[in-house]
Structure formats: structure tokens, C-alpha cells
């Protein structure tokens, strides 16, 4: 068994856990995250100590899924407590990002403006025209939205490294072929 799967999940006091019909619900106020529990995983929630323990129902070769499922549930509990954040930066002359009516507008060097509808459960803020901050309680969805926005104009390796990148991403600039006069 993996070390990750052996660790119990500590549930905070303001989060409610319910297990019904092969689903686990993590609830905080009006926010609900629901995950399907695979058939071979047995979940035990200790209400007194507020711990979730995961075990396989019978011997199986699905040990890797047990650790993954534990991480998903743990991320749901962390996300309900505090939001996950991803930051993107636009690098390039004239590149802009702004929000109008729950739609992120990206002006990133194309002949048209790209409109990205912000999904439910995600909050996007543009503190300046060249910064995008993505917040949400679902770690997978925050990462997916950040990757989708970045895919519209990934950073170039040649010339100046223009494009959309994560704030902590390093792009190695390669030398380009020069014309001989």
C-alpha cells in the first residue's frame, strides 16, 4: 500500500462529509463537491475524531487508484477551506486581458478578440491588463481553466518569448536564424 493512501484525511470543523450511494459529498455552506467512490474502495468516516480512512474492500491491483482518490478528497477539503489560485501573465506588445459580463476577453495578437466564458465555480480577476488571477475551490478545474487560457497563445521559445505563461514559468529563449546580408 502506498504511503499516501495510508494517511487519514483530517476534516475541518466547518466542513460536512456525507457518504451516500457510492458518492462522497464535501459540503461547506452552499458549496458542494461530489465524487464517485470506486466499488473496490471502502470509506470510513469517524465523526468524533473527524478523520476519513480509505481501504480496499478486497485484495486488488488497484493500489495506485487508492492514493489518487485520497489526494482528490483531500484537495476537495483544502479547496473548500481556502481557494486554489493560478496566476497567468501576458507578455507581448499590445496583449491585454479584461473581463466583461463574466467573459474573459483576450487580445493576444490575433485579428480578433478571443472570448472565454468563465465556468461556474471559478472566479477570474484581472488586476492589470497583463495579469490574470484564477481562483476556485476545485483544484482540477482551476488547473484546467489556466491551461485552456494558456493554450490560446503559449509562450514562444524564439525571439522574445511572447505569449501567455504561468507567473513562475521559465521559458528558455533560443537564438533564431539570422539573415545573411
PDB file of N, CA, C and O in Angstrom, residues 108-177:
ATOM      1  N   UNK A 108      -4.625  39.049 -27.914  1.00  0.00           N
ATOM      2  CA  UNK A 108      -3.280  38.477 -27.859  1.00  0.00           C
ATOM      3  C   UNK A 108      -2.645  38.326 -29.243  1.00  0.00           C
ATOM      4  O   UNK A 108      -1.981  37.347 -29.534  1.00  0.00           O
ATOM      5  N   UNK A 109      -2.844  39.325 -30.079  1.00  0.00           N
ATOM      6  CA  UNK A 109      -2.132  39.365 -31.352  1.00  0.00           C
ATOM      7  C   UNK A 109      -2.856  38.742 -32.522  1.00  0.00           C
ATOM      8  O   UNK A 109      -2.312  38.711 -33.626  1.00  0.00           O
ATOM      9  N   UNK A 110      -4.054  38.231 -32.329  1.00  0.00           N
ATOM     10  CA  UNK A 110      -4.826  37.716 -33.452  1.00  0.00           C
ATOM     11  C   UNK A 110      -5.619  38.857 -34.075  1.00  0.00           C
ATOM     12  O   UNK A 110      -5.700  39.952 -33.521  1.00  0.00           O
ATOM     13  N   UNK A 111      -6.255  38.598 -35.208  1.00  0.00           N
ATOM     14  CA  UNK A 111      -7.055  39.627 -35.859  1.00  0.00           C
ATOM     15  C   UNK A 111      -8.379  39.860 -35.135  1.00  0.00           C
ATOM     16  O   UNK A 111      -9.101  40.791 -35.446  1.00  0.00           O
ATOM     17  N   UNK A 112      -8.706  39.007 -34.181  1.00  0.00           N
ATOM     18  CA  UNK A 112      -9.948  39.111 -33.431  1.00  0.00           C
ATOM     19  C   UNK A 112      -9.654  38.933 -31.933  1.00  0.00           C
ATOM     20  O   UNK A 112      -8.600  38.452 -31.547  1.00  0.00           O
ATOM     21  N   UNK A 113     -10.621  39.324 -31.124  1.00  0.00           N
ATOM     22  CA  UNK A 113     -10.502  39.156 -29.675  1.00  0.00           C
ATOM     23  C   UNK A 113     -11.070  37.788 -29.312  1.00  0.00           C
ATOM     24  O   UNK A 113     -12.136  37.396 -29.782  1.00  0.00           O
ATOM     25  N   UNK A 114     -10.367  37.047 -28.476  1.00  0.00           N
ATOM     26  CA  UNK A 114     -10.826  35.730 -28.027  1.00  0.00           C
ATOM     27  C   UNK A 114     -11.687  35.918 -26.783  1.00  0.00           C
ATOM     28  O   UNK A 114     -11.277  36.565 -25.822  1.00  0.00           O
ATOM     29  N   UNK A 115     -12.888  35.356 -26.814  1.00  0.00           N
ATOM     30  CA  UNK A 115     -13.824  35.431 -25.690  1.00  0.00           C
ATOM     31  C   UNK A 115     -13.867  34.076 -25.001  1.00  0.00           C
ATOM     32  O   UNK A 115     -14.180  33.070 -25.633  1.00  0.00           O
ATOM     33  N   UNK A 116     -13.572  34.060 -23.705  1.00  0.00           N
ATOM     34  CA  UNK A 116     -13.604  32.827 -22.925  1.00  0.00           C
ATOM     35  C   UNK A 116     -14.648  32.978 -21.831  1.00  0.00           C
ATOM     36  O   UNK A 116     -14.510  33.819 -20.946  1.00  0.00           O
ATOM     37  N   UNK A 117     -15.704  32.156 -21.894  1.00  0.00           N
ATOM     38  CA  UNK A 117     -16.762  32.203 -20.883  1.00  0.00           C
ATOM     39  C   UNK A 117     -16.250  31.554 -19.599  1.00  0.00           C
ATOM     40  O   UNK A 117     -15.773  30.427 -19.616  1.00  0.00           O
ATOM     41  N   UNK A 118     -16.351  32.262 -18.510  1.00  0.00           N
ATOM     42  CA  UNK A 118     -15.846  31.786 -17.225  1.00  0.00           C
ATOM     43  C   UNK A 118     -16.827  30.750 -16.671  1.00  0.00           C
ATOM     44  O   UNK A 118     -18.009  31.034 -16.512  1.00  0.00           O
ATOM     45  N   UNK A 119     -16.346  29.522 -16.382  1.00  0.00           N
ATOM     46  CA  UNK A 119     -17.254  28.475 -15.872  1.00  0.00           C
ATOM     47  C   UNK A 119     -17.694  28.741 -14.431  1.00  0.00           C
ATOM     48  O   UNK A 119     -17.068  29.505 -13.696  1.00  0.00           O
ATOM     49  N   UNK A 120     -18.785  28.081 -14.044  1.00  0.00           N
ATOM     50  CA  UNK A 120     -19.291  28.193 -12.666  1.00  0.00           C
ATOM     51  C   UNK A 120     -18.276  27.607 -11.693  1.00  0.00           C
ATOM     52  O   UNK A 120     -17.646  26.602 -11.977  1.00  0.00           O
ATOM     53  N   UNK A 121     -18.128  28.230 -10.540  1.00  0.00           N
ATOM     54  CA  UNK A 121     -17.201  27.761  -9.524  1.00  0.00           C
ATOM     55  C   UNK A 121     -15.804  28.345  -9.675  1.00  0.00           C
ATOM     56  O   UNK A 121     -14.935  28.087  -8.861  1.00  0.00           O
ATOM     57  N   UNK A 122     -15.587  29.121 -10.732  1.00  0.00           N
ATOM     58  CA  UNK A 122     -14.284  29.741 -10.988  1.00  0.00           C
ATOM     59  C   UNK A 122     -14.461  31.251 -10.942  1.00  0.00           C
ATOM     60  O   UNK A 122     -15.415  31.793 -11.483  1.00  0.00           O
ATOM     61  N   UNK A 123     -13.525  31.918 -10.294  1.00  0.00           N
ATOM     62  CA  UNK A 123     -13.514  33.376 -10.222  1.00  0.00           C
ATOM     63  C   UNK A 123     -12.230  33.865 -10.878  1.00  0.00           C
ATOM     64  O   UNK A 123     -11.145  33.454 -10.481  1.00  0.00           O
ATOM     65  N   UNK A 124     -12.349  34.710 -11.896  1.00  0.00           N
ATOM     66  CA  UNK A 124     -11.184  35.253 -12.588  1.00  0.00           C
ATOM     67  C   UNK A 124     -11.133  36.750 -12.356  1.00  0.00           C
ATOM     68  O   UNK A 124     -12.136  37.447 -12.506  1.00  0.00           O
ATOM     69  N   UNK A 125      -9.938  37.234 -11.986  1.00  0.00           N
ATOM     70  CA  UNK A 125      -9.712  38.654 -11.740  1.00  0.00           C
ATOM     71  C   UNK A 125      -8.552  39.099 -12.622  1.00  0.00           C
ATOM     72  O   UNK A 125      -7.568  38.375 -12.771  1.00  0.00           O
ATOM     73  N   UNK A 126      -8.661  40.292 -13.182  1.00  0.00           N
ATOM     74  CA  UNK A 126      -7.565  40.888 -13.943  1.00  0.00           C
ATOM     75  C   UNK A 126      -7.108  42.145 -13.208  1.00  0.00           C
ATOM     76  O   UNK A 126      -7.663  43.231 -13.426  1.00  0.00           O
ATOM     77  N   UNK A 127      -6.088  42.046 -12.318  1.00  0.00           N
ATOM     78  CA  UNK A 127      -5.624  43.227 -11.597  1.00  0.00           C
ATOM     79  C   UNK A 127      -5.021  44.280 -12.518  1.00  0.00           C
ATOM     80  O   UNK A 127      -5.084  45.459 -12.232  1.00  0.00           O
ATOM     81  N   UNK A 128      -4.429  43.840 -13.619  1.00  0.00           N
ATOM     82  CA  UNK A 128      -3.942  44.758 -14.647  1.00  0.00           C
ATOM     83  C   UNK A 128      -4.239  44.114 -15.998  1.00  0.00           C
ATOM     84  O   UNK A 128      -4.718  42.978 -16.060  1.00  0.00           O
ATOM     85  N   UNK A 129      -3.948  44.822 -17.077  1.00  0.00           N
ATOM     86  CA  UNK A 129      -4.242  44.285 -18.407  1.00  0.00           C
ATOM     87  C   UNK A 129      -3.367  43.093 -18.770  1.00  0.00           C
ATOM     88  O   UNK A 129      -3.704  42.336 -19.670  1.00  0.00           O
ATOM     89  N   UNK A 130      -2.256  42.908 -18.076  1.00  0.00           N
ATOM     90  CA  UNK A 130      -1.347  41.815 -18.427  1.00  0.00           C
ATOM     91  C   UNK A 130      -1.323  40.700 -17.385  1.00  0.00           C
ATOM     92  O   UNK A 130      -0.472  39.819 -17.473  1.00  0.00           O
ATOM     93  N   UNK A 131      -2.221  40.706 -16.419  1.00  0.00           N
ATOM     94  CA  UNK A 131      -2.261  39.669 -15.400  1.00  0.00           C
ATOM     95  C   UNK A 131      -3.654  39.053 -15.324  1.00  0.00           C
ATOM     96  O   UNK A 131      -4.656  39.746 -15.442  1.00  0.00           O
ATOM     97  N   UNK A 132      -3.683  37.736 -15.116  1.00  0.00           N
ATOM     98  CA  UNK A 132      -4.935  37.009 -14.923  1.00  0.00           C
ATOM     99  C   UNK A 132      -4.775  36.156 -13.668  1.00  0.00           C
ATOM    100  O   UNK A 132      -3.828  35.378 -13.566  1.00  0.00           O
ATOM    101  N   UNK A 133      -5.697  36.293 -12.720  1.00  0.00           N
ATOM    102  CA  UNK A 133      -5.683  35.500 -11.493  1.00  0.00           C
ATOM    103  C   UNK A 133      -6.920  34.623 -11.505  1.00  0.00           C
ATOM    104  O   UNK A 133      -8.043  35.118 -11.587  1.00  0.00           O
ATOM    105  N   UNK A 134      -6.711  33.305 -11.423  1.00  0.00           N
ATOM    106  CA  UNK A 134      -7.801  32.328 -11.462  1.00  0.00           C
ATOM    107  C   UNK A 134      -7.928  31.712 -10.081  1.00  0.00           C
ATOM    108  O   UNK A 134      -6.964  31.188  -9.541  1.00  0.00           O
ATOM    109  N   UNK A 135      -9.147  31.776  -9.493  1.00  0.00           N
ATOM    110  CA  UNK A 135      -9.402  31.231  -8.159  1.00  0.00           C
ATOM    111  C   UNK A 135     -10.575  30.274  -8.223  1.00  0.00           C
ATOM    112  O   UNK A 135     -11.505  30.471  -9.004  1.00  0.00           O
ATOM    113  N   UNK A 136     -10.536  29.262  -7.357  1.00  0.00           N
ATOM    114  CA  UNK A 136     -11.644  28.331  -7.275  1.00  0.00           C
ATOM    115  C   UNK A 136     -11.413  27.295  -6.199  1.00  0.00           C
ATOM    116  O   UNK A 136     -10.293  27.106  -5.728  1.00  0.00           O
ATOM    117  N   UNK A 137     -12.471  26.596  -5.818  1.00  0.00           N
ATOM    118  CA  UNK A 137     -12.357  25.591  -4.765  1.00  0.00           C
ATOM    119  C   UNK A 137     -12.034  24.204  -5.320  1.00  0.00           C
ATOM    120  O   UNK A 137     -11.676  23.311  -4.573  1.00  0.00           O
ATOM    121  N   UNK A 138     -12.137  24.002  -6.627  1.00  0.00           N
ATOM    122  CA  UNK A 138     -11.832  22.717  -7.250  1.00  0.00           C
ATOM    123  C   UNK A 138     -10.470  22.813  -7.944  1.00  0.00           C
ATOM    124  O   UNK A 138     -10.305  23.529  -8.923  1.00  0.00           O
ATOM    125  N   UNK A 139      -9.476  22.105  -7.411  1.00  0.00           N
ATOM    126  CA  UNK A 139      -8.105  22.200  -7.903  1.00  0.00           C
ATOM    127  C   UNK A 139      -7.995  21.782  -9.369  1.00  0.00           C
ATOM    128  O   UNK A 139      -7.300  22.414 -10.157  1.00  0.00           O
ATOM    129  N   UNK A 140      -8.691  20.724  -9.735  1.00  0.00           N
ATOM    130  CA  UNK A 140      -8.638  20.239 -11.111  1.00  0.00           C
ATOM    131  C   UNK A 140      -9.215  21.266 -12.074  1.00  0.00           C
ATOM    132  O   UNK A 140      -8.659  21.533 -13.131  1.00  0.00           O
ATOM    133  N   UNK A 141     -10.321  21.890 -11.703  1.00  0.00           N
ATOM    134  CA  UNK A 141     -10.959  22.858 -12.583  1.00  0.00           C
ATOM    135  C   UNK A 141     -10.124  24.128 -12.719  1.00  0.00           C
ATOM    136  O   UNK A 141     -10.026  24.696 -13.810  1.00  0.00           O
ATOM    137  N   UNK A 142      -9.494  24.581 -11.642  1.00  0.00           N
ATOM    138  CA  UNK A 142      -8.626  25.768 -11.692  1.00  0.00           C
ATOM    139  C   UNK A 142      -7.455  25.510 -12.643  1.00  0.00           C
ATOM    140  O   UNK A 142      -7.130  26.339 -13.490  1.00  0.00           O
ATOM    141  N   UNK A 143      -6.843  24.342 -12.517  1.00  0.00           N
ATOM    142  CA  UNK A 143      -5.740  23.996 -13.403  1.00  0.00           C
ATOM    143  C   UNK A 143      -6.173  23.863 -14.856  1.00  0.00           C
ATOM    144  O   UNK A 143      -5.457  24.275 -15.770  1.00  0.00           O
ATOM    145  N   UNK A 144      -7.363  23.294 -15.076  1.00  0.00           N
ATOM    146  CA  UNK A 144      -7.877  23.127 -16.440  1.00  0.00           C
ATOM    147  C   UNK A 144      -8.172  24.475 -17.089  1.00  0.00           C
ATOM    148  O   UNK A 144      -7.847  24.689 -18.252  1.00  0.00           O
ATOM    149  N   UNK A 145      -8.769  25.396 -16.350  1.00  0.00           N
ATOM    150  CA  UNK A 145      -9.066  26.731 -16.892  1.00  0.00           C
ATOM    151  C   UNK A 145      -7.771  27.469 -17.210  1.00  0.00           C
ATOM    152  O   UNK A 145      -7.645  28.095 -18.269  1.00  0.00           O
ATOM    153  N   UNK A 146      -6.785  27.387 -16.317  1.00  0.00           N
ATOM    154  CA  UNK A 146      -5.494  28.045 -16.558  1.00  0.00           C
ATOM    155  C   UNK A 146      -4.813  27.465 -17.799  1.00  0.00           C
ATOM    156  O   UNK A 146      -4.270  28.203 -18.620  1.00  0.00           O
ATOM    157  N   UNK A 147      -4.857  26.147 -17.942  1.00  0.00           N
ATOM    158  CA  UNK A 147      -4.238  25.512 -19.111  1.00  0.00           C
ATOM    159  C   UNK A 147      -4.969  25.875 -20.399  1.00  0.00           C
ATOM    160  O   UNK A 147      -4.337  26.079 -21.450  1.00  0.00           O
ATOM    161  N   UNK A 148      -6.296  25.977 -20.340  1.00  0.00           N
ATOM    162  CA  UNK A 148      -7.068  26.336 -21.529  1.00  0.00           C
ATOM    163  C   UNK A 148      -6.752  27.766 -21.980  1.00  0.00           C
ATOM    164  O   UNK A 148      -6.562  28.033 -23.150  1.00  0.00           O
ATOM    165  N   UNK A 149      -6.675  28.698 -21.017  1.00  0.00           N
ATOM    166  CA  UNK A 149      -6.353  30.091 -21.358  1.00  0.00           C
ATOM    167  C   UNK A 149      -4.933  30.178 -21.906  1.00  0.00           C
ATOM    168  O   UNK A 149      -4.678  30.860 -22.897  1.00  0.00           O
ATOM    169  N   UNK A 150      -4.005  29.462 -21.297  1.00  0.00           N
ATOM    170  CA  UNK A 150      -2.610  29.470 -21.754  1.00  0.00           C
ATOM    171  C   UNK A 150      -2.486  28.878 -23.159  1.00  0.00           C
ATOM    172  O   UNK A 150      -1.637  29.284 -23.944  1.00  0.00           O
ATOM    173  N   UNK A 151      -3.351  27.918 -23.505  1.00  0.00           N
ATOM    174  CA  UNK A 151      -3.249  27.253 -24.807  1.00  0.00           C
ATOM    175  C   UNK A 151      -3.613  28.166 -25.983  1.00  0.00           C
ATOM    176  O   UNK A 151      -3.269  27.860 -27.120  1.00  0.00           O
ATOM    177  N   UNK A 152      -4.292  29.280 -25.713  1.00  0.00           N
ATOM    178  CA  UNK A 152      -4.614  30.199 -26.810  1.00  0.00           C
ATOM    179  C   UNK A 152      -3.363  30.828 -27.410  1.00  0.00           C
ATOM    180  O   UNK A 152      -3.304  31.098 -28.599  1.00  0.00           O
ATOM    181  N   UNK A 153      -2.348  31.091 -26.591  1.00  0.00           N
ATOM    182  CA  UNK A 153      -1.083  31.646 -27.085  1.00  0.00           C
ATOM    183  C   UNK A 153       0.037  31.213 -26.142  1.00  0.00           C
ATOM    184  O   UNK A 153       0.460  31.968 -25.277  1.00  0.00           O
ATOM    185  N   UNK A 154       0.521  29.947 -26.283  1.00  0.00           N
ATOM    186  CA  UNK A 154       1.622  29.513 -25.411  1.00  0.00           C
ATOM    187  C   UNK A 154       2.884  30.315 -25.694  1.00  0.00           C
ATOM    188  O   UNK A 154       3.050  30.858 -26.790  1.00  0.00           O
ATOM    189  N   UNK A 155       3.794  30.425 -24.727  1.00  0.00           N
ATOM    190  CA  UNK A 155       4.980  31.248 -24.933  1.00  0.00           C
ATOM    191  C   UNK A 155       5.887  30.671 -26.028  1.00  0.00           C
ATOM    192  O   UNK A 155       6.039  29.465 -26.160  1.00  0.00           O
ATOM    193  N   UNK A 156       6.460  31.582 -26.817  1.00  0.00           N
ATOM    194  CA  UNK A 156       7.372  31.189 -27.887  1.00  0.00           C
ATOM    195  C   UNK A 156       8.769  30.974 -27.314  1.00  0.00           C
ATOM    196  O   UNK A 156       9.200  31.698 -26.430  1.00  0.00           O
ATOM    197  N   UNK A 157       9.497  30.036 -27.881  1.00  0.00           N
ATOM    198  CA  UNK A 157      10.874  29.824 -27.454  1.00  0.00           C
ATOM    199  C   UNK A 157      11.840  30.723 -28.207  1.00  0.00           C
ATOM    200  O   UNK A 157      12.948  30.949 -27.748  1.00  0.00           O
ATOM    201  N   UNK A 158      11.420  31.201 -29.360  1.00  0.00           N
ATOM    202  CA  UNK A 158      12.305  32.020 -30.181  1.00  0.00           C
ATOM    203  C   UNK A 158      11.945  33.494 -30.020  1.00  0.00           C
ATOM    204  O   UNK A 158      10.861  33.851 -29.623  1.00  0.00           O
ATOM    205  N   UNK A 159      12.877  34.344 -30.339  1.00  0.00           N
ATOM    206  CA  UNK A 159      12.747  35.794 -30.258  1.00  0.00           C
ATOM    207  C   UNK A 159      12.549  36.284 -28.833  1.00  0.00           C
ATOM    208  O   UNK A 159      13.435  36.207 -28.031  1.00  0.00           O
ATOM    209  N   UNK A 160      11.360  36.712 -28.473  1.00  0.00           N
ATOM    210  CA  UNK A 160      11.176  37.404 -27.193  1.00  0.00           C
ATOM    211  C   UNK A 160      10.387  36.620 -26.155  1.00  0.00           C
ATOM    212  O   UNK A 160      10.144  37.107 -25.064  1.00  0.00           O
ATOM    213  N   UNK A 161       9.918  35.443 -26.473  1.00  0.00           N
ATOM    214  CA  UNK A 161       9.144  34.658 -25.511  1.00  0.00           C
ATOM    215  C   UNK A 161       7.733  35.170 -25.315  1.00  0.00           C
ATOM    216  O   UNK A 161       7.162  35.023 -24.240  1.00  0.00           O
ATOM    217  N   UNK A 162       7.151  35.759 -26.355  1.00  0.00           N
ATOM    218  CA  UNK A 162       5.802  36.305 -26.242  1.00  0.00           C
ATOM    219  C   UNK A 162       4.777  35.202 -26.048  1.00  0.00           C
ATOM    220  O   UNK A 162       4.947  34.091 -26.526  1.00  0.00           O
ATOM    221  N   UNK A 163       3.697  35.538 -25.342  1.00  0.00           N
ATOM    222  CA  UNK A 163       2.610  34.598 -25.136  1.00  0.00           C
ATOM    223  C   UNK A 163       2.041  34.697 -23.738  1.00  0.00           C
ATOM    224  O   UNK A 163       2.307  35.628 -22.994  1.00  0.00           O
ATOM    225  N   UNK A 164       1.236  33.697 -23.386  1.00  0.00           N
ATOM    226  CA  UNK A 164       0.635  33.616 -22.048  1.00  0.00           C
ATOM    227  C   UNK A 164       1.388  32.532 -21.287  1.00  0.00           C
ATOM    228  O   UNK A 164       1.529  31.418 -21.765  1.00  0.00           O
ATOM    229  N   UNK A 165       1.859  32.878 -20.097  1.00  0.00           N
ATOM    230  CA  UNK A 165       2.587  31.897 -19.284  1.00  0.00           C
ATOM    231  C   UNK A 165       2.183  32.015 -17.827  1.00  0.00           C
ATOM    232  O   UNK A 165       1.632  33.028 -17.403  1.00  0.00           O
ATOM    233  N   UNK A 166       2.477  30.937 -17.084  1.00  0.00           N
ATOM    234  CA  UNK A 166       2.267  30.985 -15.639  1.00  0.00           C
ATOM    235  C   UNK A 166       3.267  31.959 -15.041  1.00  0.00           C
ATOM    236  O   UNK A 166       4.350  32.170 -15.574  1.00  0.00           O
ATOM    237  N   UNK A 167       2.930  32.542 -13.911  1.00  0.00           N
ATOM    238  CA  UNK A 167       3.771  33.594 -13.342  1.00  0.00           C
ATOM    239  C   UNK A 167       5.145  33.069 -12.926  1.00  0.00           C
ATOM    240  O   UNK A 167       6.128  33.795 -12.984  1.00  0.00           O
ATOM    241  N   UNK A 168       5.223  31.795 -12.548  1.00  0.00           N
ATOM    242  CA  UNK A 168       6.509  31.239 -12.126  1.00  0.00           C
ATOM    243  C   UNK A 168       7.160  30.370 -13.204  1.00  0.00           C
ATOM    244  O   UNK A 168       8.146  29.701 -12.937  1.00  0.00           O
ATOM    245  N   UNK A 169       6.632  30.397 -14.417  1.00  0.00           N
ATOM    246  CA  UNK A 169       7.154  29.569 -15.503  1.00  0.00           C
ATOM    247  C   UNK A 169       8.404  30.205 -16.117  1.00  0.00           C
ATOM    248  O   UNK A 169       8.446  31.406 -16.365  1.00  0.00           O
ATOM    249  N   UNK A 170       9.400  29.384 -16.380  1.00  0.00           N
ATOM    250  CA  UNK A 170      10.616  29.850 -17.032  1.00  0.00           C
ATOM    251  C   UNK A 170      10.590  29.376 -18.481  1.00  0.00           C
ATOM    252  O   UNK A 170      10.392  28.195 -18.752  1.00  0.00           O
ATOM    253  N   UNK A 171      10.788  30.314 -19.402  1.00  0.00           N
ATOM    254  CA  UNK A 171      10.845  29.986 -20.822  1.00  0.00           C
ATOM    255  C   UNK A 171      12.246  30.295 -21.308  1.00  0.00           C
ATOM    256  O   UNK A 171      12.701  31.436 -21.241  1.00  0.00           O
ATOM    257  N   UNK A 172      12.949  29.260 -21.781  1.00  0.00           N
ATOM    258  CA  UNK A 172      14.306  29.484 -22.289  1.00  0.00           C
ATOM    259  C   UNK A 172      14.203  30.043 -23.711  1.00  0.00           C
ATOM    260  O   UNK A 172      13.573  29.449 -24.576  1.00  0.00           O
ATOM    261  N   UNK A 173      14.790  31.194 -23.912  1.00  0.00           N
ATOM    262  CA  UNK A 173      14.756  31.863 -25.214  1.00  0.00           C
ATOM    263  C   UNK A 173      15.895  31.316 -26.063  1.00  0.00           C
ATOM    264  O   UNK A 173      17.053  31.376 -25.684  1.00  0.00           O
ATOM    265  N   UNK A 174      15.531  30.762 -27.222  1.00  0.00           N
ATOM    266  CA  UNK A 174      16.528  30.208 -28.131  1.00  0.00           C
ATOM    267  C   UNK A 174      16.914  31.252 -29.167  1.00  0.00           C
ATOM    268  O   UNK A 174      16.145  32.157 -29.478  1.00  0.00           O
ATOM    269  N   UNK A 175      18.101  31.094 -29.706  1.00  0.00           N
ATOM    270  CA  UNK A 175      18.546  32.015 -30.739  1.00  0.00           C
ATOM    271  C   UNK A 175      17.925  31.601 -32.062  1.00  0.00           C
ATOM    272  O   UNK A 175      17.870  30.416 -32.399  1.00  0.00           O
ATOM    273  N   UNK A 176      17.446  32.575 -32.809  1.00  0.00           N
ATOM    274  CA  UNK A 176      16.788  32.279 -34.075  1.00  0.00           C
ATOM    275  C   UNK A 176      17.766  32.462 -35.235  1.00  0.00           C
ATOM    276  O   UNK A 176      18.816  33.076 -35.099  1.00  0.00           O
ATOM    277  N   UNK A 177      17.389  31.932 -36.370  1.00  0.00           N
ATOM    278  CA  UNK A 177      18.234  32.006 -37.554  1.00  0.00           C
ATOM    279  C   UNK A 177      18.232  33.419 -38.091  1.00  0.00           C
ATOM    280  O   UNK A 177      17.188  34.023 -38.301  1.00  0.00           O
TER     281      UNK A 177
END
